[in-house]
Amino acid sequence: MRLLVFDSGVGGLSVVREILRSRPDADIAYVADTAVFPYGDLAPDVLVDRVVAVMDAVLPDLRADAAVIACNTASTLVLPPLRARFAVPFVGTVPAVKPAAASSRTRRVSVLATPGTVKRDYTRDLIREHGQDCRFALVGSSLLATLVERQLAGEDVPDAAYAAEIAPCFVDDGGARTDTVVLACTHFPLVLDRLRAVAPWAVDWIDPAPAIARRVTTVTEGAGAGDGRRAVMATGRPPSPVLLERLGFPAASMLAV
Ligand code: DGL
């Protein structure tokens, strides 16, 4: 099986990590649009044009069995245009509102994402349809994905920086307090240990990667085994070599878009 996995930066590697647990044989081409990172504050039409341009540059030659848009900021917007343009099955990454509402005991859930993701109609509709009786706090951080990139590039990111970004997720309204935080940006699970350490109280953190990996298995049913080949392409600076190496990827090559 051959997959394209795409994100604006390193975030999609949280999804790759999970796919490799069940399919270590998968051939994976990882594409990071680091020239335009972060996506979080981009205007919707700019983001759609950009993701379509990147897919135009990589998909036709790849003969992928599926393309994973491992980015909530993009998936909540660009899946319809991508599906209209390419025949390959797309698997998206969208906020895990449904499992969060199903498991919250206090009925107080926060969605931690980029500003773009929390603004989307897609996210609001998910909450309306699957949020049940939970009260949701939508927390859009412009900085958190950048902090993750910096940490994974070897910079020292202080606890206080993480604490400030996640603080609005922790709501105590006197009667009940948040017990579930949806990690609605694929960058965030990569630093979950840091987020846990600075959280004002313990919560369940929902990482959608295992569900995405299961979906990938379903849509690629029938594709033969892969050879475990890996490649990385980046439109700008290469994503974290340490993390890539840990997941068995070689050095990144440049992708001109
Ligand atoms: N990893 C991306 C996501 O899941 C976003 C990071 C960015 O702002 O580019 O939303």
Short mmCIF file of C-alpha atoms and ligand atoms in Angstrom, two decimals:
data_model
loop_
_atom_site.label_atom_id
_atom_site.label_comp_id
_atom_site.label_asym_id
_atom_site.label_seq_id
_atom_site.Cartn_x
_atom_site.Cartn_y
_atom_site.Cartn_z
CA MET A 1 0.00 0.00 0.00
CA ARG A 2 1.18 3.45 -0.91
CA LEU A 3 0.07 6.59 0.93
CA LEU A 4 0.52 10.29 0.62
CA VAL A 5 0.35 12.01 4.01
CA PHE A 6 0.14 15.78 3.99
CA ASP A 7 0.37 18.58 6.55
CA SER A 8 1.68 22.14 6.78
CA GLY A 9 4.60 20.91 8.92
CA VAL A 10 5.50 18.08 11.29
CA GLY A 11 1.97 17.60 12.63
CA GLY A 12 1.00 14.88 10.18
CA LEU A 13 3.73 12.71 11.67
CA SER A 14 1.43 12.15 14.67
CA VAL A 15 -0.87 10.42 12.18
CA VAL A 16 1.98 8.60 10.39
CA ARG A 17 3.15 7.25 13.77
CA GLU A 18 -0.27 5.69 14.28
CA ILE A 19 -0.59 4.33 10.72
CA LEU A 20 2.80 2.62 11.10
CA ARG A 21 1.65 0.83 14.25
CA SER A 22 -0.85 -1.19 12.21
CA ARG A 23 0.83 -1.01 8.77
CA PRO A 24 4.62 -0.88 9.13
CA ASP A 25 4.82 -2.10 5.53
CA ALA A 26 3.09 1.02 4.13
CA ASP A 27 5.04 3.03 1.56
CA ILE A 28 4.62 6.61 2.75
CA ALA A 29 5.40 9.86 0.99
CA TYR A 30 5.16 12.62 3.58
CA VAL A 31 4.60 16.12 2.20
CA ALA A 32 5.03 19.18 4.42
CA ASP A 33 4.07 22.62 3.14
CA THR A 34 6.60 24.32 5.38
CA ALA A 35 7.02 27.28 2.99
CA VAL A 36 3.54 28.45 3.95
CA PHE A 37 3.39 27.15 7.57
CA PRO A 38 1.44 28.00 9.69
CA TYR A 39 -1.92 27.44 8.01
CA GLY A 40 -3.88 28.49 11.11
CA ASP A 41 -4.48 32.13 10.19
CA LEU A 42 -4.64 31.85 6.38
CA ALA A 43 -7.73 33.15 4.57
CA PRO A 44 -9.93 30.24 3.42
CA ASP A 45 -9.59 30.90 -0.34
CA VAL A 46 -5.80 31.22 -0.06
CA LEU A 47 -5.63 27.93 1.84
CA VAL A 48 -7.81 26.05 -0.65
CA ASP A 49 -5.74 27.27 -3.64
CA ARG A 50 -2.51 26.41 -1.89
CA VAL A 51 -3.46 22.85 -0.91
CA VAL A 52 -4.82 22.15 -4.39
CA ALA A 53 -1.53 23.46 -5.88
CA VAL A 54 0.55 21.19 -3.61
CA MET A 55 -1.62 18.18 -4.49
CA ASP A 56 -1.29 19.03 -8.19
CA ALA A 57 2.48 18.95 -7.74
CA VAL A 58 2.66 15.55 -6.00
CA LEU A 59 -0.40 13.39 -6.55
CA PRO A 60 -0.32 12.67 -10.31
CA ASP A 61 3.10 10.90 -10.16
CA LEU A 62 2.56 9.04 -6.93
CA ARG A 63 -0.04 6.35 -7.74
CA ALA A 64 -1.16 6.51 -4.10
CA ASP A 65 -3.88 4.21 -2.76
CA ALA A 66 -5.03 7.03 -0.49
CA ALA A 67 -4.11 10.60 0.40
CA VAL A 68 -4.31 11.56 4.07
CA ILE A 69 -4.86 15.26 4.72
CA ALA A 70 -3.34 15.09 8.21
CA CYS A 71 -4.24 18.67 9.02
CA ASN A 72 -7.48 19.83 10.62
CA THR A 73 -7.06 23.39 9.37
CA ALA A 74 -6.99 22.12 5.78
CA SER A 75 -9.41 19.17 6.10
CA THR A 76 -12.23 21.30 7.51
CA LEU A 77 -12.14 23.26 4.25
CA VAL A 78 -10.50 21.55 1.28
CA LEU A 79 -11.80 17.98 1.19
CA PRO A 80 -14.71 18.75 -1.20
CA PRO A 81 -12.53 20.52 -3.83
CA LEU A 82 -9.86 17.82 -3.58
CA ARG A 83 -12.40 15.03 -4.01
CA ALA A 84 -13.85 16.80 -7.03
CA ARG A 85 -10.41 17.10 -8.64
CA PHE A 86 -8.65 13.78 -7.94
CA ALA A 87 -9.81 10.18 -8.14
CA VAL A 88 -7.69 8.95 -5.20
CA PRO A 89 -9.60 8.43 -1.92
CA PHE A 90 -8.93 11.20 0.62
CA VAL A 91 -8.90 10.64 4.36
CA GLY A 92 -9.29 13.84 6.37
CA THR A 93 -8.58 14.87 9.93
CA VAL A 94 -11.37 16.75 11.66
CA PRO A 95 -12.02 17.61 15.33
CA ALA A 96 -12.98 14.51 17.35
CA VAL A 97 -16.15 16.09 18.73
CA LYS A 98 -18.24 12.92 18.71
CA PRO A 99 -16.01 10.68 20.88
CA ALA A 100 -15.36 13.63 23.22
CA ALA A 101 -19.09 14.21 23.77
CA ALA A 102 -19.63 10.49 24.22
CA SER A 103 -17.05 10.17 26.98
CA SER A 104 -17.17 13.48 28.90
CA ARG A 105 -18.59 12.98 32.38
CA THR A 106 -18.77 16.66 33.35
CA ARG A 107 -20.26 17.58 29.90
CA ARG A 108 -17.61 20.30 29.54
CA VAL A 109 -15.41 19.79 26.50
CA SER A 110 -12.76 22.03 24.93
CA VAL A 111 -11.61 21.91 21.32
CA LEU A 112 -7.98 23.01 21.07
CA ALA A 113 -7.14 23.91 17.48
CA THR A 114 -5.83 26.62 15.17
CA PRO A 115 -7.87 29.84 14.76
CA GLY A 116 -8.92 28.64 11.28
CA THR A 117 -10.31 25.31 12.53
CA VAL A 118 -12.37 26.84 15.33
CA LYS A 119 -13.90 29.38 12.92
CA ARG A 120 -15.03 26.85 10.33
CA ASP A 121 -18.69 26.08 9.72
CA TYR A 122 -17.53 22.46 9.52
CA THR A 123 -16.44 22.50 13.17
CA ARG A 124 -19.58 24.33 14.33
CA ASP A 125 -21.76 21.82 12.44
CA LEU A 126 -19.91 18.90 14.06
CA ILE A 127 -20.70 20.32 17.49
CA ARG A 128 -24.33 20.90 16.58
CA GLU A 129 -24.73 17.36 15.24
CA HIS A 130 -22.55 15.35 17.64
CA GLY A 131 -21.95 17.56 20.67
CA GLN A 132 -24.99 16.19 22.51
CA ASP A 133 -25.68 18.22 25.65
CA CYS A 134 -22.03 19.17 26.24
CA ARG A 135 -20.89 22.74 26.65
CA PHE A 136 -17.98 23.40 24.27
CA ALA A 137 -15.13 25.89 24.57
CA LEU A 138 -13.54 26.54 21.17
CA VAL A 139 -9.91 27.52 21.71
CA GLY A 140 -7.98 28.73 18.68
CA SER A 141 -4.26 29.17 19.27
CA SER A 142 -2.16 31.01 16.68
CA LEU A 143 1.06 30.01 18.40
CA LEU A 144 0.85 26.44 19.64
CA ALA A 145 1.68 24.68 16.35
CA THR A 146 4.70 26.99 15.97
CA LEU A 147 5.87 26.10 19.50
CA VAL A 148 5.65 22.43 18.57
CA GLU A 149 7.72 23.01 15.40
CA ARG A 150 10.31 24.86 17.48
CA GLN A 151 10.52 22.17 20.14
CA LEU A 152 10.89 19.41 17.57
CA ALA A 153 13.59 21.43 15.80
CA GLY A 154 15.56 21.29 19.07
CA GLU A 155 14.69 24.67 20.59
CA ASP A 156 13.91 24.99 24.25
CA VAL A 157 10.22 25.87 24.69
CA PRO A 158 9.44 26.93 28.27
CA ASP A 159 6.53 25.40 30.23
CA ALA A 160 4.98 28.86 30.60
CA ALA A 161 4.59 29.18 26.80
CA TYR A 162 2.60 25.94 26.61
CA ALA A 163 0.64 26.77 29.76
CA ALA A 164 -0.50 30.13 28.33
CA GLU A 165 -1.74 28.56 25.07
CA ILE A 166 -3.80 25.82 26.72
CA ALA A 167 -5.12 27.89 29.66
CA PRO A 168 -8.44 28.87 27.96
CA CYS A 169 -9.29 25.15 27.59
CA PHE A 170 -9.66 24.79 31.33
CA VAL A 171 -13.07 26.14 32.24
CA ASP A 172 -14.46 25.96 35.76
CA ASP A 173 -17.95 27.41 35.83
CA GLY A 174 -18.49 26.73 39.52
CA GLY A 175 -20.75 23.76 38.91
CA ALA A 176 -18.51 21.68 36.69
CA ARG A 177 -15.17 21.88 34.99
CA THR A 178 -13.67 20.73 31.71
CA ASP A 179 -12.74 17.05 31.74
CA THR A 180 -12.03 16.48 28.02
CA VAL A 181 -9.82 18.35 25.55
CA VAL A 182 -9.96 17.51 21.84
CA LEU A 183 -6.53 17.80 20.18
CA ALA A 184 -7.86 19.27 16.94
CA CYS A 185 -4.51 20.06 15.34
CA THR A 186 -2.21 17.20 14.40
CA HIS A 187 0.80 19.02 15.84
CA PHE A 188 -0.48 18.87 19.40
CA PRO A 189 -0.30 15.11 20.15
CA LEU A 190 3.46 15.33 19.43
CA VAL A 191 3.93 17.34 22.65
CA LEU A 192 1.20 15.76 24.74
CA ASP A 193 3.63 15.02 27.59
CA ARG A 194 4.40 18.77 27.82
CA LEU A 195 0.70 19.74 27.71
CA ARG A 196 -0.17 17.19 30.40
CA ALA A 197 2.61 18.47 32.62
CA VAL A 198 1.38 22.09 32.58
CA ALA A 199 -2.38 21.44 32.63
CA PRO A 200 -4.08 23.00 35.69
CA TRP A 201 -5.93 19.71 36.29
CA ALA A 202 -6.07 16.25 34.73
CA VAL A 203 -8.29 15.84 31.67
CA ASP A 204 -8.78 13.27 28.90
CA TRP A 205 -6.92 14.41 25.78
CA ILE A 206 -8.54 13.08 22.61
CA ASP A 207 -6.07 12.31 19.82
CA PRO A 208 -7.88 11.32 16.62
CA ALA A 209 -4.84 9.59 15.08
CA PRO A 210 -5.90 6.00 15.96
CA ALA A 211 -9.30 6.57 14.32
CA ILE A 212 -7.63 8.06 11.23
CA ALA A 213 -5.29 5.07 10.98
CA ARG A 214 -8.31 2.73 11.11
CA ARG A 215 -10.00 4.73 8.36
CA VAL A 216 -6.87 4.50 6.21
CA THR A 217 -6.90 0.72 6.64
CA THR A 218 -10.54 0.61 5.54
CA VAL A 219 -10.16 2.77 2.42
CA THR A 220 -7.03 0.92 1.28
CA GLU A 221 -8.50 -2.53 1.71
CA GLY A 222 -7.45 -4.56 -1.30
CA ALA A 223 -4.18 -2.65 -1.82
CA GLY A 224 -1.24 -5.07 -1.60
CA ALA A 225 1.48 -4.95 1.05
CA GLY A 226 4.04 -2.17 0.69
CA ASP A 227 7.84 -2.33 1.04
CA GLY A 228 8.02 0.10 3.95
CA ARG A 229 9.54 2.78 1.72
CA ARG A 230 9.51 6.35 3.05
CA ALA A 231 10.11 9.71 1.44
CA VAL A 232 9.70 13.28 2.66
CA MET A 233 9.16 16.36 0.55
CA ALA A 234 9.03 19.88 1.95
CA THR A 235 8.23 23.12 0.19
CA GLY A 236 10.44 25.10 2.60
CA ARG A 237 12.67 24.21 5.54
CA PRO A 238 12.77 20.45 6.21
CA PRO A 239 10.63 19.14 9.08
CA SER A 240 12.25 17.85 12.32
CA PRO A 241 15.00 15.39 11.30
CA VAL A 242 14.94 13.79 14.76
CA LEU A 243 11.28 12.86 14.53
CA LEU A 244 11.59 11.78 10.90
CA GLU A 245 14.51 9.52 11.73
CA ARG A 246 12.62 7.99 14.63
CA LEU A 247 9.84 7.05 12.19
CA GLY A 248 12.29 5.62 9.64
CA PHE A 249 12.25 8.49 7.14
CA PRO A 250 15.29 9.67 5.18
CA ALA A 251 16.25 13.36 4.86
CA ALA A 252 13.67 15.58 3.17
CA SER A 253 13.91 16.64 -0.44
CA MET A 254 12.74 19.99 -1.77
CA LEU A 255 9.35 20.33 -3.44
CA ALA A 256 8.85 23.42 -5.58
CA VAL A 257 5.25 24.64 -5.60
N1 DGL B 1 -1.29 20.58 11.81
C1 DGL B 1 -2.26 21.49 11.36
C2 DGL B 1 -3.66 21.11 11.85
O1 DGL B 1 -3.93 19.95 12.12
C3 DGL B 1 -2.11 22.98 11.53
C4 DGL B 1 -0.87 23.68 11.84
C5 DGL B 1 -0.80 25.04 11.16
O2 DGL B 1 -1.27 26.04 11.72
O3 DGL B 1 -0.31 25.06 10.05
O4 DGL B 1 -4.54 21.93 11.93
#
